[in-house]
Every structure is written in structure tokens, then in C-alpha cells.
mmCIF file of N, CA, C and O in Angstrom:
data_model
loop_
_atom_site.group_PDB
_atom_site.id
_atom_site.type_symbol
_atom_site.label_atom_id
_atom_site.label_comp_id
_atom_site.label_asym_id
_atom_site.label_seq_id
_atom_site.Cartn_x
_atom_site.Cartn_y
_atom_site.Cartn_z
ATOM 1 N N MET A 282 -30.913 -125.748 67.729
ATOM 2 C CA MET A 282 -30.183 -124.806 68.549
ATOM 3 C C MET A 282 -31.038 -124.422 69.750
ATOM 4 O O MET A 282 -32.175 -123.993 69.616
ATOM 5 N N ALA A 283 -30.501 -124.575 70.930
ATOM 6 C CA ALA A 283 -31.230 -124.248 72.149
ATOM 7 C C ALA A 283 -31.112 -122.759 72.440
ATOM 8 O O ALA A 283 -30.057 -122.159 72.253
ATOM 9 N N LEU A 284 -32.193 -122.159 72.894
ATOM 10 C CA LEU A 284 -32.173 -120.749 73.259
ATOM 11 C C LEU A 284 -31.701 -120.604 74.702
ATOM 12 O O LEU A 284 -32.112 -121.353 75.587
ATOM 13 N N TYR A 285 -30.851 -119.644 74.929
ATOM 14 C CA TYR A 285 -30.318 -119.403 76.260
ATOM 15 C C TYR A 285 -31.341 -118.670 77.113
ATOM 16 O O TYR A 285 -31.995 -117.729 76.661
ATOM 17 N N GLU A 286 -31.486 -119.089 78.351
ATOM 18 C CA GLU A 286 -32.294 -118.366 79.331
ATOM 19 C C GLU A 286 -31.424 -118.166 80.561
ATOM 20 O O GLU A 286 -30.850 -119.119 81.090
ATOM 21 N N SER A 287 -31.357 -116.936 81.015
ATOM 22 C CA SER A 287 -30.505 -116.623 82.163
ATOM 23 C C SER A 287 -31.081 -117.233 83.443
ATOM 24 O O SER A 287 -32.257 -117.628 83.506
ATOM 25 N N GLU A 288 -30.245 -117.285 84.463
ATOM 26 C CA GLU A 288 -30.698 -117.792 85.756
ATOM 27 C C GLU A 288 -31.835 -116.941 86.298
ATOM 28 O O GLU A 288 -32.761 -117.450 86.924
ATOM 29 N N HIS A 289 -31.746 -115.650 86.047
ATOM 30 C CA HIS A 289 -32.797 -114.748 86.528
ATOM 31 C C HIS A 289 -34.130 -115.068 85.857
ATOM 32 O O HIS A 289 -35.171 -115.133 86.525
ATOM 33 N N THR A 290 -34.122 -115.269 84.548
ATOM 34 C CA THR A 290 -35.349 -115.608 83.821
ATOM 35 C C THR A 290 -35.932 -116.913 84.325
ATOM 36 O O THR A 290 -37.149 -117.023 84.548
ATOM 37 N N LEU A 291 -35.084 -117.913 84.515
ATOM 38 C CA LEU A 291 -35.553 -119.201 85.036
ATOM 39 C C LEU A 291 -36.154 -119.041 86.428
ATOM 40 O O LEU A 291 -37.190 -119.636 86.743
ATOM 41 N N PHE A 292 -35.509 -118.225 87.261
ATOM 42 C CA PHE A 292 -36.021 -117.976 88.612
ATOM 43 C C PHE A 292 -37.401 -117.325 88.569
ATOM 44 O O PHE A 292 -38.330 -117.752 89.264
ATOM 45 N N ILE A 293 -37.547 -116.293 87.740
ATOM 46 C CA ILE A 293 -38.837 -115.599 87.643
ATOM 47 C C ILE A 293 -39.917 -116.535 87.119
ATOM 48 O O ILE A 293 -41.038 -116.567 87.643
ATOM 49 N N ARG A 294 -39.605 -117.334 86.114
ATOM 50 C CA ARG A 294 -40.592 -118.290 85.590
ATOM 51 C C ARG A 294 -41.016 -119.285 86.677
ATOM 52 O O ARG A 294 -42.196 -119.609 86.809
ATOM 53 N N GLU A 295 -40.050 -119.756 87.443
ATOM 54 C CA GLU A 295 -40.354 -120.703 88.512
ATOM 55 C C GLU A 295 -41.228 -120.057 89.594
ATOM 56 O O GLU A 295 -42.202 -120.650 90.053
ATOM 57 N N MET A 296 -40.901 -118.827 89.964
ATOM 58 C CA MET A 296 -41.676 -118.141 91.003
ATOM 59 C C MET A 296 -43.104 -117.852 90.527
ATOM 60 O O MET A 296 -44.052 -117.970 91.304
ATOM 61 N N LEU A 297 -43.256 -117.471 89.269
ATOM 62 C CA LEU A 297 -44.598 -117.218 88.738
ATOM 63 C C LEU A 297 -45.401 -118.514 88.629
ATOM 64 O O LEU A 297 -46.623 -118.500 88.789
ATOM 65 N N ALA A 298 -44.727 -119.629 88.367
ATOM 66 C CA ALA A 298 -45.420 -120.922 88.324
ATOM 67 C C ALA A 298 -45.892 -121.312 89.729
ATOM 68 O O ALA A 298 -46.975 -121.874 89.891
ATOM 69 N N ARG A 299 -45.081 -120.993 90.719
ATOM 70 C CA ARG A 299 -45.464 -121.297 92.112
ATOM 71 C C ARG A 299 -46.533 -120.350 92.640
ATOM 72 O O ARG A 299 -47.330 -120.716 93.500
ATOM 73 N N ASN A 300 -46.513 -119.096 92.166
ATOM 74 C CA ASN A 300 -47.422 -118.058 92.668
ATOM 75 C C ASN A 300 -48.155 -117.391 91.505
ATOM 76 O O ASN A 300 -47.863 -116.250 91.160
ATOM 77 N N PRO A 301 -49.132 -118.048 90.913
ATOM 78 C CA PRO A 301 -49.809 -117.471 89.742
ATOM 79 C C PRO A 301 -50.582 -116.187 90.059
ATOM 80 O O PRO A 301 -50.849 -115.392 89.158
ATOM 81 N N GLU A 302 -50.902 -115.950 91.316
ATOM 82 C CA GLU A 302 -51.630 -114.722 91.683
ATOM 83 C C GLU A 302 -50.752 -113.477 91.511
ATOM 84 O O GLU A 302 -51.247 -112.359 91.439
ATOM 85 N N TRP A 303 -49.448 -113.658 91.423
ATOM 86 C CA TRP A 303 -48.550 -112.513 91.221
ATOM 87 C C TRP A 303 -48.791 -111.824 89.896
ATOM 88 O O TRP A 303 -48.581 -110.616 89.785
ATOM 89 N N VAL A 304 -49.233 -112.554 88.893
ATOM 90 C CA VAL A 304 -49.475 -111.955 87.580
ATOM 91 C C VAL A 304 -50.561 -110.888 87.690
ATOM 92 O O VAL A 304 -50.423 -109.782 87.165
ATOM 93 N N GLU A 305 -51.633 -111.202 88.397
ATOM 94 C CA GLU A 305 -52.701 -110.210 88.585
ATOM 95 C C GLU A 305 -52.219 -109.044 89.437
ATOM 96 O O GLU A 305 -52.570 -107.893 89.180
ATOM 97 N N ASP A 306 -51.394 -109.321 90.447
ATOM 98 C CA ASP A 306 -50.823 -108.244 91.260
ATOM 99 C C ASP A 306 -49.976 -107.316 90.394
ATOM 100 O O ASP A 306 -50.006 -106.095 90.564
ATOM 101 N N GLN A 307 -49.207 -107.882 89.459
ATOM 102 C CA GLN A 307 -48.399 -107.071 88.557
ATOM 103 C C GLN A 307 -49.284 -106.180 87.688
ATOM 104 O O GLN A 307 -48.981 -105.008 87.478
ATOM 105 N N ARG A 308 -50.387 -106.730 87.195
ATOM 106 C CA ARG A 308 -51.301 -105.931 86.356
ATOM 107 C C ARG A 308 -51.893 -104.773 87.141
ATOM 108 O O ARG A 308 -51.985 -103.651 86.651
ATOM 109 N N ARG A 309 -52.303 -105.040 88.392
ATOM 110 C CA ARG A 309 -52.868 -103.967 89.216
ATOM 111 C C ARG A 309 -51.823 -102.906 89.525
ATOM 112 O O ARG A 309 -52.113 -101.712 89.497
ATOM 113 N N GLY A 310 -50.597 -103.325 89.823
ATOM 114 C CA GLY A 310 -49.530 -102.369 90.094
ATOM 115 C C GLY A 310 -49.217 -101.503 88.893
ATOM 116 O O GLY A 310 -49.009 -100.298 89.006
ATOM 117 N N ARG A 311 -49.211 -102.114 87.730
ATOM 118 C CA ARG A 311 -48.950 -101.346 86.512
ATOM 119 C C ARG A 311 -50.079 -100.333 86.280
ATOM 120 O O ARG A 311 -49.828 -99.197 85.886
ATOM 121 N N ALA A 312 -51.289 -100.725 86.531
ATOM 122 C CA ALA A 312 -52.429 -99.822 86.323
ATOM 123 C C ALA A 312 -52.346 -98.609 87.247
ATOM 124 O O ALA A 312 -52.762 -97.515 86.866
ATOM 125 N N ILE A 313 -51.796 -98.788 88.432
ATOM 126 C CA ILE A 313 -51.688 -97.675 89.378
ATOM 127 C C ILE A 313 -50.741 -96.609 88.846
ATOM 128 O O ILE A 313 -51.038 -95.415 88.893
ATOM 129 N N PHE A 314 -49.574 -97.027 88.340
ATOM 130 C CA PHE A 314 -48.541 -96.061 88.009
ATOM 131 C C PHE A 314 -48.404 -95.749 86.529
ATOM 132 O O PHE A 314 -47.918 -94.682 86.173
ATOM 133 N N TRP A 315 -48.779 -96.646 85.626
ATOM 134 C CA TRP A 315 -48.457 -96.458 84.226
ATOM 135 C C TRP A 315 -49.669 -96.318 83.325
ATOM 136 O O TRP A 315 -49.643 -95.519 82.398
ATOM 137 N N ASP A 316 -50.687 -97.098 83.510
ATOM 138 C CA ASP A 316 -51.820 -97.100 82.585
ATOM 139 C C ASP A 316 -52.840 -96.045 82.992
ATOM 140 O O ASP A 316 -53.955 -96.343 83.393
ATOM 141 N N ARG A 317 -52.447 -94.789 82.862
ATOM 142 C CA ARG A 317 -53.338 -93.690 83.208
ATOM 143 C C ARG A 317 -53.458 -92.755 82.011
ATOM 144 O O ARG A 317 -52.540 -92.631 81.206
ATOM 145 N N LYS A 318 -54.560 -92.073 81.942
ATOM 146 C CA LYS A 318 -54.745 -91.095 80.883
ATOM 147 C C LYS A 318 -53.957 -89.832 81.231
ATOM 148 O O LYS A 318 -53.864 -89.452 82.382
ATOM 149 N N SER A 319 -53.415 -89.188 80.202
ATOM 150 C CA SER A 319 -52.641 -87.967 80.402
ATOM 151 C C SER A 319 -53.569 -86.761 80.393
ATOM 152 O O SER A 319 -54.448 -86.652 79.541
ATOM 153 N N ASP A 320 -53.346 -85.856 81.338
ATOM 154 C CA ASP A 320 -54.081 -84.601 81.372
ATOM 155 C C ASP A 320 -53.211 -83.541 80.699
ATOM 156 O O ASP A 320 -52.195 -83.114 81.242
ATOM 157 N N LEU A 321 -53.592 -83.134 79.495
ATOM 158 C CA LEU A 321 -52.763 -82.218 78.722
ATOM 159 C C LEU A 321 -52.664 -80.845 79.362
ATOM 160 O O LEU A 321 -51.617 -80.197 79.286
ATOM 161 N N ASN A 322 -53.717 -80.386 80.021
ATOM 162 C CA ASN A 322 -53.656 -79.088 80.697
ATOM 163 C C ASN A 322 -52.677 -79.131 81.864
ATOM 164 O O ASN A 322 -51.943 -78.176 82.113
ATOM 165 N N GLU A 323 -52.654 -80.244 82.582
ATOM 166 C CA GLU A 323 -51.723 -80.390 83.695
ATOM 167 C C GLU A 323 -50.284 -80.419 83.178
ATOM 168 O O GLU A 323 -49.396 -79.776 83.743
ATOM 169 N N GLN A 324 -50.038 -81.140 82.093
ATOM 170 C CA GLN A 324 -48.701 -81.181 81.509
ATOM 171 C C GLN A 324 -48.261 -79.798 81.051
ATOM 172 O O GLN A 324 -47.107 -79.410 81.232
ATOM 173 N N LYS A 325 -49.185 -79.042 80.469
ATOM 174 C CA LYS A 325 -48.863 -77.699 80.010
ATOM 175 C C LYS A 325 -48.487 -76.802 81.179
ATOM 176 O O LYS A 325 -47.511 -76.055 81.114
ATOM 177 N N SER A 326 -49.237 -76.892 82.282
ATOM 178 C CA SER A 326 -48.923 -76.044 83.431
ATOM 179 C C SER A 326 -47.588 -76.432 84.054
ATOM 180 O O SER A 326 -46.836 -75.567 84.511
ATOM 181 N N TYR A 327 -47.248 -77.712 84.076
ATOM 182 C CA TYR A 327 -45.932 -78.136 84.574
ATOM 183 C C TYR A 327 -44.822 -77.569 83.701
ATOM 184 O O TYR A 327 -43.795 -77.098 84.194
ATOM 185 N N LYS A 328 -45.028 -77.623 82.387
ATOM 186 C CA LYS A 328 -44.008 -77.128 81.469
ATOM 187 C C LYS A 328 -43.823 -75.625 81.627
ATOM 188 O O LYS A 328 -42.693 -75.122 81.608
ATOM 189 N N GLU A 329 -44.910 -74.882 81.793
ATOM 190 C CA GLU A 329 -44.823 -73.429 81.952
ATOM 191 C C GLU A 329 -44.182 -73.045 83.282
ATOM 192 O O GLU A 329 -43.528 -72.022 83.391
ATOM 193 N N ALA A 330 -44.361 -73.850 84.308
ATOM 194 C CA ALA A 330 -43.838 -73.533 85.633
ATOM 195 C C ALA A 330 -42.383 -73.947 85.813
ATOM 196 O O ALA A 330 -41.727 -73.521 86.762
ATOM 197 N N ALA A 331 -41.865 -74.753 84.910
ATOM 198 C CA ALA A 331 -40.493 -75.256 85.047
ATOM 199 C C ALA A 331 -39.490 -74.117 84.888
ATOM 200 O O ALA A 331 -39.659 -73.220 84.056
ATOM 201 N N GLU A 332 -38.443 -74.157 85.704
ATOM 202 C CA GLU A 332 -37.385 -73.163 85.600
ATOM 203 C C GLU A 332 -36.428 -73.541 84.477
ATOM 204 O O GLU A 332 -36.258 -74.711 84.158
ATOM 205 N N ARG A 333 -35.802 -72.535 83.909
ATOM 206 C CA ARG A 333 -34.807 -72.766 82.873
ATOM 207 C C ARG A 333 -33.589 -73.447 83.471
ATOM 208 O O ARG A 333 -33.174 -73.114 84.579
ATOM 209 N N HIS A 334 -33.002 -74.367 82.735
ATOM 210 C CA HIS A 334 -31.784 -75.010 83.196
ATOM 211 C C HIS A 334 -30.624 -74.036 83.105
ATOM 212 O O HIS A 334 -30.539 -73.241 82.170
ATOM 213 N N ARG A 335 -29.752 -74.121 84.082
ATOM 214 C CA ARG A 335 -28.555 -73.299 84.034
ATOM 215 C C ARG A 335 -27.634 -73.824 82.945
ATOM 216 O O ARG A 335 -27.621 -75.005 82.632
ATOM 217 N N SER A 336 -26.832 -72.927 82.387
ATOM 218 C CA SER A 336 -25.987 -73.311 81.271
ATOM 219 C C SER A 336 -24.916 -74.310 81.679
ATOM 220 O O SER A 336 -24.561 -75.188 80.915
ATOM 221 N N TYR A 337 -24.340 -74.166 82.839
ATOM 222 C CA TYR A 337 -23.320 -75.098 83.311
ATOM 223 C C TYR A 337 -23.586 -75.347 84.790
ATOM 224 O O TYR A 337 -23.116 -74.583 85.648
ATOM 225 N N PRO A 338 -24.344 -76.363 85.139
ATOM 226 C CA PRO A 338 -24.835 -76.514 86.513
ATOM 227 C C PRO A 338 -23.781 -76.900 87.542
ATOM 228 O O PRO A 338 -24.035 -76.815 88.725
ATOM 229 N N TYR A 339 -22.580 -77.302 87.100
ATOM 230 C CA TYR A 339 -21.585 -77.775 88.059
ATOM 231 C C TYR A 339 -20.725 -76.659 88.632
ATOM 232 O O TYR A 339 -19.988 -76.867 89.578
ATOM 233 N N ASP A 340 -20.772 -75.475 88.047
ATOM 234 C CA ASP A 340 -19.983 -74.354 88.525
ATOM 235 C C ASP A 340 -20.941 -73.253 88.977
ATOM 236 O O ASP A 340 -21.631 -72.656 88.171
ATOM 237 N N VAL A 341 -20.971 -72.972 90.271
ATOM 238 C CA VAL A 341 -21.932 -71.998 90.800
ATOM 239 C C VAL A 341 -21.627 -70.584 90.340
ATOM 240 O O VAL A 341 -22.498 -69.714 90.375
ATOM 241 N N ASN A 342 -20.392 -70.313 89.917
ATOM 242 C CA ASN A 342 -20.016 -68.951 89.502
ATOM 243 C C ASN A 342 -20.143 -68.753 87.999
ATOM 244 O O ASN A 342 -19.850 -67.666 87.500
ATOM 245 N N PHE A 343 -20.556 -69.746 87.265
ATOM 246 C CA PHE A 343 -20.619 -69.647 85.812
ATOM 247 C C PHE A 343 -22.063 -69.416 85.389
ATOM 248 O O PHE A 343 -22.890 -70.297 85.444
ATOM 249 N N GLU A 344 -22.366 -68.221 84.971
ATOM 250 C CA GLU A 344 -23.706 -67.880 84.482
ATOM 251 C C GLU A 344 -23.590 -67.180 83.149
ATOM 252 O O GLU A 344 -22.882 -66.176 83.025
ATOM 253 N N GLN A 345 -24.223 -67.689 82.145
ATOM 254 C CA GLN A 345 -24.278 -67.024 80.850
ATOM 255 C C GLN A 345 -25.721 -66.768 80.509
ATOM 256 O O GLN A 345 -26.551 -67.653 80.578
ATOM 257 N N GLU A 346 -26.010 -65.587 80.176
ATOM 258 C CA GLU A 346 -27.382 -65.221 79.803
ATOM 259 C C GLU A 346 -27.454 -64.882 78.347
ATOM 260 O O GLU A 346 -26.575 -64.501 77.695
#
């Protein structure tokens, strides 16, 4: 049984075969935005500073406390 591969998957595989340096670029890009250590004190201050969500945000005249 043959496994299906979409046109998009085939395209990406072909482009990565033509441009192997893209793999390292992807790793560096991921390191910039995703592979970072979390600062728990910073997260705590963000959580404390956040405003409460309104009960029904689509109606400006509807407020329940």
C-alpha cells in the first residue's frame, strides 16, 4: 500500500532538497521565537496586570458584576 503525500508535502521536500541551507535557517528562526526559557516572575506580573474579561463583550450596554 502506497502512502499518500500531498502536493504541498512534495513541494516542500523538493525545495528542501534544492536548498539544504533552509533547514539551518528554520532551526535559527525557531530558536528566536520558540526555544526560550520562561521567566516565571514575568508571567506572574502579566497575569496580575491583566484586566478581567467582560461577561458579554459583544454588547456594550451589558454589564454584570
